Coordinates of C-alpha atoms in Angstrom, one line a residue:
Chain A
M171 CA -8.6 -105.7 -65.9
N172 CA -10.4 -105.6 -62.5
I173 CA -8.6 -102.5 -61.4
G174 CA -8.9 -101.9 -57.7
T175 CA -10.1 -105.4 -56.8
A176 CA -8.1 -107.4 -54.3
T177 CA -6.4 -109.7 -56.8
S178 CA -5.7 -107.1 -59.6
D179 CA -2.4 -106.3 -61.1
D180 CA -1.4 -102.8 -60.2
N181 CA -0.5 -101.9 -63.7
P182 CA -3.2 -102.4 -66.4
T183 CA -0.7 -101.8 -69.2
H184 CA 0.6 -105.3 -68.5
S185 CA -2.5 -106.9 -69.9
Y186 CA -5.1 -104.5 -71.4
L187 CA -3.9 -104.9 -75.0
G188 CA -4.3 -108.6 -74.7
S189 CA -7.8 -108.5 -73.1
R190 CA -10.9 -109.7 -74.8
G191 CA -12.1 -107.7 -77.8
I192 CA -9.2 -105.3 -77.9
W193 CA -7.6 -106.8 -81.1
I194 CA -10.9 -106.6 -83.1
T195 CA -11.5 -103.1 -81.8
Y196 CA -8.1 -102.1 -82.9
V197 CA -8.6 -103.5 -86.4
L198 CA -12.0 -101.9 -86.6
I199 CA -10.6 -98.5 -85.6
V200 CA -7.9 -98.7 -88.3
L201 CA -10.5 -99.7 -90.9
I202 CA -12.9 -97.0 -90.0
A203 CA -10.1 -94.4 -90.1
H204 CA -9.1 -95.7 -93.5
F205 CA -12.6 -95.5 -94.9
M206 CA -12.9 -92.0 -93.6
L207 CA -9.8 -91.1 -95.5
L208 CA -11.1 -92.8 -98.6
S209 CA -14.3 -90.8 -98.5
V210 CA -12.4 -87.5 -98.6
P211 CA -13.0 -86.3 -102.2
F212 CA -9.5 -84.7 -102.7
L213 CA -7.6 -87.8 -101.8
T214 CA -6.6 -90.5 -104.4
V215 CA -6.8 -94.1 -103.4
A216 CA -3.0 -94.2 -103.1
M217 CA -2.9 -91.1 -100.9
A218 CA -5.6 -92.6 -98.6
W219 CA -3.6 -95.8 -98.2
S220 CA -0.3 -94.0 -97.5
L221 CA -2.0 -91.7 -95.1
T222 CA -3.6 -94.6 -93.3
N223 CA -0.2 -96.3 -93.0
V224 CA 1.7 -93.2 -91.9
I225 CA -0.9 -92.0 -89.4
H226 CA -1.2 -95.5 -88.0
C227 CA 2.5 -95.8 -87.6
V228 CA 3.0 -92.4 -86.0
I229 CA 0.1 -92.8 -83.6
T230 CA 1.2 -96.3 -82.4
Y231 CA 4.8 -95.0 -82.2
F232 CA 3.7 -92.3 -79.8
M233 CA 1.3 -94.5 -77.9
L234 CA 3.6 -97.5 -77.5
H235 CA 7.1 -96.2 -77.6
V236 CA 7.1 -92.5 -76.4
T237 CA 4.6 -92.6 -73.6
K238 CA 6.1 -93.9 -70.4
G239 CA 4.8 -95.0 -67.1
T240 CA 1.1 -95.8 -66.5
P241 CA -1.1 -93.1 -68.1
W242 CA -4.2 -94.9 -66.9
G243 CA -3.6 -93.8 -63.3
T244 CA -2.9 -96.8 -61.1
P245 CA -1.6 -97.5 -57.7
E246 CA 1.6 -98.9 -58.9
Q247 CA 3.5 -95.9 -57.6
G248 CA 5.8 -95.2 -60.5
K249 CA 7.5 -98.6 -60.8
A250 CA 7.1 -98.4 -64.6
R251 CA 8.0 -94.7 -64.8
M252 CA 11.1 -95.4 -66.9
L253 CA 9.5 -98.0 -69.2
T254 CA 7.6 -97.3 -72.4
Q255 CA 4.1 -98.8 -72.9
W256 CA 5.6 -101.5 -75.3
E257 CA 8.1 -102.5 -72.7
Q258 CA 5.4 -103.0 -70.1
I259 CA 3.1 -105.1 -72.2
D260 CA 3.0 -108.7 -70.8
C261 CA 5.5 -107.6 -68.1
G262 CA 8.3 -107.2 -70.6
Q263 CA 8.1 -110.8 -72.1
Q264 CA 9.0 -111.0 -75.7
F265 CA 7.1 -112.7 -78.6
T266 CA 3.9 -112.9 -76.7
P267 CA 0.7 -113.1 -78.8
T268 CA -0.1 -109.5 -78.2
K269 CA 3.3 -108.3 -79.2
K270 CA 3.2 -110.5 -82.3
F271 CA -0.1 -109.1 -83.3
L272 CA 0.9 -105.5 -82.7
T273 CA 4.0 -106.1 -84.9
I274 CA 2.2 -107.8 -87.7
V275 CA -0.6 -105.2 -88.1
P276 CA 1.7 -102.4 -89.4
I277 CA 3.5 -104.8 -91.7
V278 CA 0.2 -105.9 -93.2
I279 CA -1.0 -102.3 -93.6
F280 CA 2.4 -101.6 -95.4
C281 CA 1.9 -104.4 -97.8
L282 CA -1.7 -103.4 -98.6
A283 CA -0.5 -99.8 -99.0
S284 CA 2.2 -100.9 -101.4
F285 CA -0.4 -102.8 -103.5
Y286 CA -2.9 -99.9 -103.6
T287 CA -0.2 -97.3 -104.4
K288 CA 0.7 -99.3 -107.5
Y289 CA 4.2 -99.8 -106.2
D290 CA 5.0 -96.1 -106.6
S291 CA 8.6 -95.3 -105.5
L292 CA 7.8 -92.1 -103.6
H293 CA 4.9 -93.7 -101.7
F294 CA 7.3 -96.7 -101.0
I295 CA 9.9 -94.5 -99.4
V296 CA 7.4 -92.7 -97.2
N297 CA 5.6 -95.8 -96.2
L298 CA 8.8 -97.7 -95.5
A299 CA 10.1 -94.9 -93.2
A300 CA 6.8 -94.9 -91.3
L301 CA 6.9 -98.7 -91.0
G302 CA 10.5 -98.4 -89.6
L303 CA 9.3 -95.9 -87.0
S304 CA 6.6 -98.3 -85.9
V305 CA 8.4 -101.7 -86.2
I306 CA 12.1 -101.1 -85.3
P307 CA 11.4 -100.1 -81.7
K308 CA 9.4 -103.3 -81.3
L309 CA 12.5 -105.5 -81.9
P310 CA 13.4 -107.5 -78.8
Q311 CA 17.0 -106.4 -79.2
L312 CA 15.9 -102.8 -78.5
H313 CA 14.1 -103.6 -75.3
G314 CA 15.1 -100.9 -72.8
V315 CA 17.6 -99.3 -75.3
R316 CA 17.4 -95.6 -75.7
I317 CA 19.3 -94.7 -78.9
F318 CA 21.1 -91.3 -78.4
N319 CA 19.3 -91.1 -75.1
I320 CA 16.1 -90.1 -77.0
N321 CA 13.2 -90.3 -74.6
K322 CA 15.5 -91.5 -71.8
W323 CA 13.9 -89.6 -69.0
Chain B
M208 CA -22.2 -89.6 -119.3
A209 CA -22.5 -87.4 -116.3
T210 CA -19.4 -85.2 -115.8
V211 CA -17.4 -85.9 -112.7
P212 CA -16.4 -82.8 -110.7
S213 CA -12.7 -82.1 -111.2
F214 CA -11.7 -82.4 -107.5
I215 CA -12.7 -86.0 -107.4
P216 CA -9.7 -88.1 -108.5
E217 CA -10.3 -90.9 -110.9
S218 CA -10.7 -94.3 -109.4
W219 CA -8.5 -97.2 -110.2
E220 CA -9.6 -100.6 -111.5
M221 CA -8.4 -103.7 -109.8
Y222 CA -7.0 -104.8 -113.2
D223 CA -4.7 -101.8 -113.3
M224 CA -3.4 -102.5 -109.9
I225 CA -2.7 -106.1 -110.6
Q226 CA -0.8 -105.0 -113.7
A227 CA 1.1 -102.6 -111.4
F228 CA 2.0 -105.4 -109.1
L229 CA 3.3 -107.5 -112.0
Q230 CA 5.5 -104.6 -113.1
A231 CA 6.5 -103.7 -109.5
P232 CA 10.2 -102.7 -109.1
S233 CA 12.3 -105.6 -107.8
Y234 CA 13.6 -103.7 -104.7
H235 CA 10.1 -103.1 -103.6
L236 CA 9.1 -106.8 -103.9
F237 CA 12.3 -107.7 -102.1
V238 CA 11.4 -105.7 -99.1
E239 CA 7.9 -107.1 -99.2
V240 CA 9.2 -110.6 -99.3
L241 CA 11.4 -109.9 -96.3
L242 CA 8.5 -108.5 -94.4
I243 CA 6.3 -111.5 -95.2
L244 CA 9.1 -113.8 -94.1
W245 CA 9.3 -111.8 -90.9
I246 CA 5.6 -112.3 -90.3
F247 CA 6.1 -116.1 -90.8
K248 CA 9.0 -116.1 -88.5
L249 CA 7.0 -114.2 -85.8
L250 CA 4.0 -116.5 -86.2
F251 CA 5.7 -119.9 -86.3
F252 CA 9.3 -119.7 -85.2
S253 CA 9.4 -117.1 -82.3
K254 CA 9.1 -118.5 -78.9
Q255 CA 7.8 -116.4 -76.0
Y256 CA 10.5 -115.7 -73.4
A257 CA 10.9 -113.6 -70.3
P258 CA 13.7 -111.0 -70.4
E259 CA 16.7 -112.1 -68.5
S260 CA 17.7 -110.5 -65.2
V261 CA 20.2 -107.7 -65.9
L262 CA 22.4 -108.9 -63.1
T263 CA 24.4 -112.2 -63.3
E264 CA 24.5 -114.5 -60.3
K265 CA 28.0 -113.4 -59.4
E266 CA 27.0 -109.7 -59.5
K267 CA 24.0 -110.5 -57.2
E268 CA 26.2 -112.2 -54.7
E269 CA 28.7 -109.3 -54.7
L270 CA 25.8 -106.9 -54.1
I271 CA 24.6 -109.0 -51.2
A272 CA 28.0 -109.2 -49.7
E273 CA 28.5 -105.5 -50.0
W274 CA 25.3 -104.6 -48.2
Q275 CA 25.7 -103.4 -44.7
P276 CA 22.4 -103.3 -42.7
E277 CA 21.7 -100.1 -40.8
P278 CA 20.9 -100.6 -37.1
L279 CA 17.2 -100.8 -36.4
T280 CA 17.5 -98.1 -33.7
P281 CA 20.0 -95.3 -33.8
D282 CA 22.9 -95.5 -31.4
V283 CA 22.0 -92.9 -28.8
P284 CA 24.4 -91.9 -25.9
D285 CA 22.8 -92.0 -22.5
D286 CA 23.2 -88.3 -22.0
H287 CA 21.5 -87.3 -25.2
P288 CA 19.7 -83.9 -24.7
V289 CA 16.4 -85.4 -25.9
L290 CA 16.5 -88.2 -23.3
Q291 CA 17.5 -85.7 -20.6
T292 CA 14.6 -83.4 -21.6
M293 CA 12.2 -86.4 -21.4
E294 CA 13.4 -87.3 -17.9
K295 CA 13.3 -83.6 -16.8
N296 CA 9.8 -83.1 -18.2
M297 CA 8.1 -86.0 -16.5
I298 CA 4.6 -85.0 -15.4
H299 CA 2.6 -86.6 -12.7
G300 CA -1.2 -86.2 -12.3
K301 CA -3.4 -84.0 -14.4
P302 CA -2.1 -80.9 -16.1
G303 CA -4.7 -78.5 -14.9
K304 CA -4.2 -75.0 -13.6
Y305 CA -1.3 -76.5 -11.7
V306 CA 1.0 -79.2 -13.0
I307 CA 3.5 -81.4 -11.2
I308 CA 6.7 -81.7 -13.1
G309 CA 9.1 -84.1 -11.4
D310 CA 8.3 -83.4 -7.8
K311 CA 7.6 -79.7 -8.2
T312 CA 4.2 -78.1 -8.4
C313 CA 4.1 -75.3 -11.0
I314 CA 1.5 -72.9 -12.3
N315 CA 0.7 -74.2 -15.7
M316 CA 1.3 -71.6 -18.4
A317 CA 2.3 -74.1 -21.0
T318 CA -0.7 -76.2 -22.0
L319 CA -3.5 -74.7 -24.1
N320 CA -6.2 -75.3 -21.5
F321 CA -7.7 -71.8 -21.7
L322 CA -10.9 -72.5 -19.8
G323 CA -9.7 -75.2 -17.4
M324 CA -11.9 -77.8 -19.1
A325 CA -9.1 -80.4 -19.0
G326 CA -9.2 -81.5 -15.4
N327 CA -12.7 -80.1 -14.8
P328 CA -14.5 -82.6 -12.5
V329 CA -17.9 -82.2 -14.2
V330 CA -16.4 -83.0 -17.6
E331 CA -14.5 -85.9 -16.2
A332 CA -17.5 -87.4 -14.5
E333 CA -19.4 -87.2 -17.8
A334 CA -16.6 -88.8 -19.7
I335 CA -16.3 -91.6 -17.1
S336 CA -20.0 -92.4 -17.3
T337 CA -19.8 -92.6 -21.1
L338 CA -16.7 -94.8 -20.7
K339 CA -18.8 -97.3 -18.6
K340 CA -21.5 -97.4 -21.2
Y341 CA -19.5 -97.5 -24.5
G342 CA -15.9 -98.6 -23.6
V343 CA -12.9 -96.7 -24.9
G344 CA -12.7 -96.9 -28.6
S345 CA -15.4 -96.5 -31.3
C346 CA -14.0 -99.4 -33.3
G347 CA -14.2 -97.9 -36.7
P348 CA -14.4 -94.9 -39.0
R349 CA -17.6 -92.9 -39.0
G350 CA -18.9 -94.5 -42.2
F351 CA -18.0 -98.0 -41.1
Y352 CA -19.7 -98.8 -37.8
G353 CA -17.9 -96.1 -35.9
T354 CA -20.9 -93.7 -35.6
M355 CA -22.5 -93.6 -32.2
D356 CA -25.3 -91.5 -30.9
V357 CA -22.9 -89.2 -29.0
H358 CA -21.1 -88.3 -32.2
L359 CA -24.4 -87.1 -33.7
H360 CA -25.3 -85.3 -30.5
L361 CA -21.9 -83.5 -30.5
E362 CA -22.3 -82.5 -34.2
E363 CA -25.8 -81.2 -33.5
K364 CA -24.6 -79.4 -30.4
L365 CA -21.7 -77.8 -32.3
A366 CA -23.9 -76.7 -35.2
K367 CA -26.3 -75.2 -32.7
F368 CA -23.5 -73.5 -30.8
M369 CA -22.0 -72.0 -33.9
N370 CA -25.4 -71.1 -35.4
S371 CA -24.6 -73.0 -38.5
E372 CA -26.5 -75.5 -40.5
E373 CA -24.3 -78.5 -39.9
A374 CA -21.1 -79.5 -38.3
I375 CA -18.8 -82.5 -39.0
L376 CA -16.7 -84.1 -36.4
Y377 CA -13.1 -85.2 -36.9
S378 CA -11.2 -87.4 -34.4
Y379 CA -7.9 -85.4 -34.5
G380 CA -7.6 -81.6 -34.3
F381 CA -4.6 -81.4 -36.6
A382 CA -6.3 -83.4 -39.3
T383 CA -9.4 -81.3 -39.3
I384 CA -8.2 -78.4 -41.4
A385 CA -5.6 -80.5 -43.0
S386 CA -8.4 -82.7 -44.4
A387 CA -10.9 -79.9 -45.0
I388 CA -8.7 -77.9 -47.4
P389 CA -7.9 -80.7 -49.8
A390 CA -11.5 -81.9 -49.7
Y391 CA -12.4 -78.7 -51.7
S392 CA -9.3 -77.4 -53.3
K393 CA -7.7 -79.5 -55.9
R394 CA -4.9 -79.4 -58.5
G395 CA -5.3 -76.2 -60.6
D396 CA -7.2 -74.3 -57.9
V397 CA -5.8 -71.2 -56.3
I398 CA -5.4 -70.7 -52.5
F399 CA -4.6 -67.3 -51.1
C400 CA -3.1 -67.9 -47.7
D401 CA -1.7 -65.8 -44.9
D402 CA 2.0 -66.6 -44.5
G403 CA 1.7 -66.8 -40.7
V404 CA -0.6 -69.8 -40.6
C405 CA 0.0 -72.8 -38.4
F406 CA 1.5 -76.1 -39.4
S407 CA -1.8 -78.0 -39.8
I408 CA -3.0 -75.5 -42.4
Q409 CA 0.3 -75.7 -44.2
K410 CA 0.0 -79.5 -44.4
G411 CA -3.6 -79.1 -45.8
L412 CA -2.2 -76.7 -48.5
V413 CA 0.4 -79.2 -49.5
A414 CA -2.2 -82.0 -49.6
S415 CA -4.5 -80.0 -51.8
R416 CA -1.8 -79.7 -54.6
S417 CA -3.3 -76.3 -55.4
K418 CA -1.4 -73.2 -56.4
I419 CA -0.6 -71.3 -53.2
K420 CA -0.3 -67.6 -53.2
W421 CA 1.0 -66.3 -49.9
F422 CA 0.2 -62.9 -48.7
K423 CA 2.0 -61.1 -45.9
H424 CA 0.6 -61.8 -42.4
N425 CA -2.6 -59.8 -41.9
D426 CA -1.6 -57.5 -44.7
M427 CA -4.9 -56.8 -46.6
D428 CA -3.3 -54.6 -49.2
D429 CA -1.0 -57.4 -50.1
L430 CA -3.9 -59.8 -50.3
E431 CA -5.9 -57.3 -52.5
R432 CA -2.9 -57.0 -54.8
L433 CA -2.8 -60.8 -55.3
L434 CA -6.5 -60.9 -55.8
K435 CA -6.3 -58.2 -58.4
E436 CA -3.5 -60.1 -60.2
Q437 CA -5.6 -63.2 -60.2
S438 CA -8.7 -61.4 -61.6
Q439 CA -6.6 -60.0 -64.4
E440 CA -5.2 -63.4 -65.2
D441 CA -8.7 -64.7 -65.1
K442 CA -9.8 -62.1 -67.6
K443 CA -7.1 -63.2 -70.0
N444 CA -8.1 -66.8 -69.9
P445 CA -11.8 -67.0 -69.0
K446 CA -12.1 -70.7 -70.0
K447 CA -9.5 -71.6 -67.4
A448 CA -11.0 -69.2 -64.8
K449 CA -14.3 -70.9 -65.2
V450 CA -12.9 -74.2 -63.8
T451 CA -10.6 -72.6 -61.2
R452 CA -11.8 -72.4 -57.6
R453 CA -10.4 -69.7 -55.5
F454 CA -10.0 -69.9 -51.7
M455 CA -8.7 -67.7 -48.9
V456 CA -7.4 -69.6 -45.9
V457 CA -6.8 -67.7 -42.7
E458 CA -6.5 -68.5 -39.0
G459 CA -9.0 -66.7 -36.7
L460 CA -6.4 -66.3 -33.9
Y461 CA -2.9 -67.0 -35.1
L462 CA -1.1 -69.7 -33.0
N463 CA 2.3 -68.4 -34.1
T464 CA 1.7 -64.7 -33.5
G465 CA -1.3 -64.4 -31.2
D466 CA -3.1 -61.8 -33.3
I467 CA -6.6 -61.9 -34.8
C468 CA -7.4 -61.8 -38.5
P469 CA -9.1 -58.6 -39.9
L470 CA -12.3 -60.5 -40.6
P471 CA -14.5 -57.6 -41.8
K472 CA -12.0 -56.7 -44.5
L473 CA -11.5 -60.3 -45.5
I474 CA -15.3 -60.7 -46.0
E475 CA -15.4 -57.5 -48.0
L476 CA -12.6 -58.8 -50.3
K477 CA -14.2 -62.2 -50.4
W478 CA -17.4 -60.8 -52.0
K479 CA -15.6 -58.3 -54.1
Y480 CA -13.3 -60.8 -55.8
K481 CA -15.6 -63.9 -55.4
V482 CA -13.3 -66.0 -53.4
R483 CA -14.3 -68.6 -50.8
L484 CA -13.2 -68.0 -47.3
F485 CA -12.0 -70.8 -44.9
M486 CA -11.2 -69.9 -41.4
E487 CA -9.3 -72.1 -38.9
E488 CA -10.5 -71.2 -35.4
S489 CA -8.7 -73.7 -33.2
F490 CA -7.4 -71.0 -30.8
S491 CA -10.4 -68.6 -31.0
F492 CA -13.2 -71.1 -30.6
G493 CA -14.4 -71.0 -27.0
V494 CA -12.2 -68.0 -26.4
L495 CA -13.3 -64.9 -28.4
G496 CA -16.8 -63.5 -28.4
D497 CA -19.4 -63.1 -25.7
T498 CA -20.5 -66.7 -25.8
G499 CA -17.3 -68.2 -27.1
K500 CA -18.3 -68.5 -30.8
G501 CA -14.9 -67.2 -31.9
V502 CA -13.8 -64.5 -34.3
T503 CA -17.2 -64.1 -36.0
E504 CA -18.7 -63.1 -32.7
H505 CA -15.8 -61.0 -31.8
F506 CA -16.3 -58.8 -34.9
N507 CA -20.1 -59.2 -34.7
V508 CA -20.2 -60.8 -38.2
S509 CA -22.7 -63.5 -39.2
G510 CA -21.1 -67.0 -39.4
D511 CA -22.9 -67.4 -42.8
E512 CA -20.4 -65.0 -44.3
I513 CA -17.6 -67.6 -44.0
D514 CA -17.8 -70.6 -46.1
L515 CA -16.1 -72.9 -43.7
I516 CA -15.0 -72.7 -40.1
A517 CA -12.8 -75.4 -38.8
A518 CA -11.7 -75.7 -35.2
S519 CA -10.0 -78.1 -32.9
L520 CA -11.7 -79.3 -29.7
E521 CA -8.3 -79.9 -28.1
N522 CA -7.7 -76.4 -26.7
A523 CA -10.5 -74.4 -25.0
I524 CA -12.9 -77.4 -25.0
G525 CA -10.3 -79.7 -23.4
S526 CA -11.4 -82.8 -25.3
S527 CA -9.9 -84.3 -28.4
G528 CA -10.7 -84.0 -32.1
G529 CA -12.0 -81.2 -34.2
F530 CA -14.9 -80.0 -36.3
C531 CA -15.9 -78.0 -39.3
C532 CA -19.1 -76.1 -39.6
G533 CA -20.9 -74.2 -42.3
K534 CA -23.7 -74.6 -44.8
K535 CA -25.2 -78.1 -45.1
Y536 CA -24.2 -78.7 -48.7
V537 CA -20.6 -77.5 -48.0
I538 CA -20.1 -79.7 -44.9
D539 CA -21.8 -82.8 -46.4
H540 CA -19.2 -82.9 -49.1
Q541 CA -16.6 -83.7 -46.5
R542 CA -18.5 -86.9 -45.4
L543 CA -17.1 -88.6 -48.5
S544 CA -14.2 -86.3 -49.3
G545 CA -12.6 -85.4 -46.0
L546 CA -9.8 -87.9 -45.8
G547 CA -9.4 -87.6 -42.0
Y548 CA -13.2 -88.2 -41.6
C549 CA -13.4 -91.1 -44.0
F550 CA -10.3 -93.1 -43.2
S551 CA -9.7 -92.6 -39.5
A552 CA -11.5 -94.2 -36.5
S553 CA -14.1 -91.8 -35.0
L554 CA -13.7 -89.9 -31.8
P555 CA -13.8 -92.1 -28.7
P556 CA -17.4 -91.6 -27.4
M557 CA -16.2 -90.5 -24.0
L558 CA -14.3 -87.6 -25.5
A559 CA -17.4 -86.7 -27.5
T560 CA -19.5 -86.4 -24.4
A561 CA -16.7 -84.6 -22.6
A562 CA -16.9 -82.0 -25.4
I563 CA -20.6 -81.8 -25.1
Q564 CA -20.3 -81.2 -21.4
S565 CA -17.7 -78.5 -21.9
L566 CA -19.9 -76.7 -24.4
K567 CA -22.8 -76.9 -21.9
L568 CA -20.5 -75.4 -19.2
I569 CA -19.6 -72.5 -21.5
E570 CA -23.2 -71.9 -22.3
E571 CA -24.2 -72.0 -18.6
D572 CA -21.4 -69.7 -17.5
P573 CA -20.2 -67.3 -20.2
N574 CA -18.6 -65.4 -17.4
M575 CA -15.6 -67.7 -17.7
L576 CA -14.9 -66.1 -21.1
V577 CA -14.9 -62.6 -19.5
N578 CA -12.5 -63.9 -16.9
L579 CA -10.3 -65.3 -19.5
R580 CA -10.1 -62.1 -21.4
E581 CA -9.5 -60.1 -18.3
N582 CA -6.7 -62.5 -17.4
C583 CA -5.3 -62.3 -20.9
E584 CA -5.1 -58.5 -20.7
K585 CA -3.6 -58.6 -17.2
V586 CA -0.9 -61.1 -18.3
H587 CA -0.2 -59.1 -21.4
E588 CA 0.2 -56.0 -19.4
K589 CA 2.5 -57.6 -16.9
L590 CA 4.6 -59.4 -19.5
S591 CA 5.1 -56.3 -21.6
Q592 CA 6.7 -54.6 -18.6
I593 CA 9.6 -57.1 -18.6
E594 CA 12.8 -55.5 -19.8
G595 CA 14.6 -57.1 -22.6
M596 CA 11.5 -59.1 -23.7
M597 CA 8.7 -58.3 -26.2
V598 CA 5.2 -59.7 -26.1
V599 CA 3.7 -60.5 -29.5
G600 CA 0.0 -60.6 -30.1
E601 CA -3.3 -59.0 -29.1
P602 CA -3.9 -58.3 -25.4
I603 CA -7.1 -60.4 -25.4
A604 CA -5.4 -63.4 -27.0
P605 CA -4.9 -66.3 -24.6
I606 CA -1.6 -67.2 -26.4
K607 CA 1.3 -64.8 -25.8
H608 CA 4.6 -65.1 -27.5
L609 CA 7.4 -63.8 -25.3
R610 CA 10.3 -63.0 -27.6
L611 CA 13.7 -61.5 -26.9
A612 CA 13.8 -57.8 -27.7
D613 CA 17.2 -58.1 -29.3
L614 CA 17.4 -61.1 -31.6
D615 CA 20.7 -62.8 -32.1
M616 CA 21.9 -63.7 -35.6
E617 CA 22.0 -67.3 -34.5
R618 CA 18.6 -68.8 -33.9
N619 CA 19.9 -71.6 -31.7
L620 CA 21.5 -69.1 -29.3
D621 CA 18.1 -67.4 -28.9
I622 CA 16.4 -70.7 -28.3
N623 CA 19.0 -71.6 -25.7
T624 CA 18.5 -68.3 -23.9
L625 CA 14.8 -68.7 -23.9
Q626 CA 15.1 -72.3 -22.7
K627 CA 17.3 -71.1 -19.8
I628 CA 14.6 -68.5 -18.9
A629 CA 11.9 -71.3 -19.0
D630 CA 14.1 -73.6 -16.9
H631 CA 14.7 -70.8 -14.4
A632 CA 11.0 -70.0 -14.1
R633 CA 10.2 -73.7 -13.6
E634 CA 12.7 -73.9 -10.8
N635 CA 10.6 -71.2 -9.1
G636 CA 7.2 -72.7 -9.9
V637 CA 6.0 -71.5 -13.3
A638 CA 5.8 -74.1 -16.1
L639 CA 6.7 -72.5 -19.4
T640 CA 7.3 -73.9 -22.8
L641 CA 9.0 -72.7 -25.9
A642 CA 7.0 -72.5 -29.2
R643 CA 8.4 -75.5 -31.1
F644 CA 8.5 -76.0 -34.8
L645 CA 9.6 -78.5 -37.4
E646 CA 12.1 -75.9 -38.5
S647 CA 12.9 -77.4 -41.9
E648 CA 9.2 -77.8 -42.8
E649 CA 7.7 -74.5 -41.8
H650 CA 6.8 -72.1 -44.6
K651 CA 8.0 -69.1 -42.7
L652 CA 9.7 -69.8 -39.5
P653 CA 8.6 -67.5 -36.7
A654 CA 11.2 -66.0 -34.3
P655 CA 11.9 -68.1 -31.3
S656 CA 9.6 -67.4 -28.4
I657 CA 8.3 -68.7 -25.1
R658 CA 4.6 -69.5 -25.6
V659 CA 2.6 -68.4 -22.6
S660 CA -0.9 -69.6 -22.5
V661 CA -3.5 -68.1 -20.1
N662 CA -6.1 -69.9 -18.1
S663 CA -9.4 -68.3 -17.1
Q664 CA -9.1 -69.7 -13.6
L665 CA -6.0 -67.8 -12.7
T666 CA -6.5 -65.4 -9.8
D667 CA -4.9 -62.0 -9.6
E668 CA -2.4 -63.2 -7.1
E669 CA -1.4 -66.1 -9.3
I670 CA -1.0 -63.8 -12.3
N671 CA 1.1 -61.4 -10.3
K672 CA 3.3 -64.2 -9.0
T673 CA 3.7 -65.7 -12.4
A674 CA 4.6 -62.4 -14.0
D675 CA 7.1 -61.7 -11.2
L676 CA 8.7 -65.1 -11.5
I677 CA 9.0 -64.8 -15.3
S678 CA 10.5 -61.3 -14.9
Q679 CA 13.0 -62.6 -12.3
A680 CA 13.9 -65.4 -14.6
C681 CA 14.5 -63.0 -17.5
Q682 CA 16.7 -60.8 -15.3
A683 CA 18.7 -63.7 -14.1
V684 CA 19.4 -65.1 -17.6
L685 CA 19.5 -62.0 -19.8
P686 CA 22.9 -60.2 -19.9
K687 CA 22.9 -57.0 -17.8
E688 CA 23.3 -53.9 -19.9
A689 CA 26.4 -52.0 -19.0

């Protein structure tokens, strides 16, 4: 990221999710969280998978689509104050590798969760809702759109 | 077979799950197929693109056509009052005890040259010899090739003069306290501040982003009330209190009112409520106390009782810049955290040696301080006899604020009246100035006044003459009572 050096970008959100090692770290964090849930004695396999999916979707929703501006404290002086983290990634370009990756991960988790919940209908509804929360705001058509002015300011 | 505790759910075999997949409901599989298609589309059929500009070319051109550039300089008429004032206030020569305004020689009661150091030939000679050795500028901030031996000498001299462990030199008096406060007090900290403090302190408070609690000017009961409130709040939330720093910020001698802070009481409160005390001594340094050490000496209090003393060298010392002094570990913090110290070019060497010379002169002849106080008292007495006017401040303060006894509702009218008095006095040979403020920026705007400053070199005759002339000016301008 080279924050503070002469040639740096003043907003690290533009690039940090695409920097070296971030994707593998992300996958590892999801896996470790999943194994921790699996090791809780009360939870069935199905519950552990659904929880993994729901927690992952909710956390990424808040991290990428609710948080605005530059939480990592940079000298960019509030230029991105009105943009969510997702909208800042790769300077707002669509279908970049980072954005594709971040869209595919929740879908894969959903499919795995479907399999491990034995295609139970209640789990399906909950998981699909969570997936929608995570994936719908990532659509290029919704770039900069604030439905019902939610999170507008 | 070992019994499995009941809270552990049964595990599933892969065979069961594959069976479940084969019997999965069709709507579920449909969704999954769609999602997998989406992944394929993302991976193989989505091309990266940059979002289009929100504006079309036509809209852009319209905006450009609409735009009217503002003039680079405002259109000012030739008879604008500020221009006129500038013409009227042209000064020739050095503003010492006397000042030449236009072509008229006046007794200088306007500049804060309390000991006559500005224009002192000994100080000047010292400055000129340094100029010949080092040139004018120091060419850099202190931490970046801007430190010269004279800066270290001055810091040493100031520390010795103030009986403190260390002093740190700033190159601008205003920036001294305005940098010192935010160096220590940060967001979430609490500052108790007198509401009559001068503008540089107010800017320091703003820069610190701390929570400011104002107490009434020199009102120790009000301060104690706030401190009690704070200690109760701290008891409620000890975790927060643990990381909150608490400061008191006061001026030694207040620029805006000419009175002195009740230091013994402040120190008592400081120890009682465990608050750090910062004192700004720009107008008391080199003025109060037998040897000019300021308010601490005036009250006969040890300087160690105060965590930080800041003062400007631009008033009594007649040089430029400012300094902070206190314990070594307190002061050293500013060498990396005092913004005015780190990021501004250091004091020109000749001004540093001029300040050293001024300090030497004060040490050699502490009598000038006695003279100054006598003069202050005389001026105070004379000015308080003027009808229709009111003198604010301590008699021994070298700054007197001459206010109208009857204030008008309209501030500007008062200012005009006072300006007329000042103009009248100047016609007859006394240079006066009004106390000026950035009115919209002040925390608590003081009443308009003429700010009279006293010089230690004034003789009795000059004082009498000055007082007479000011009195005449007041009589000429103020409406006669029927």
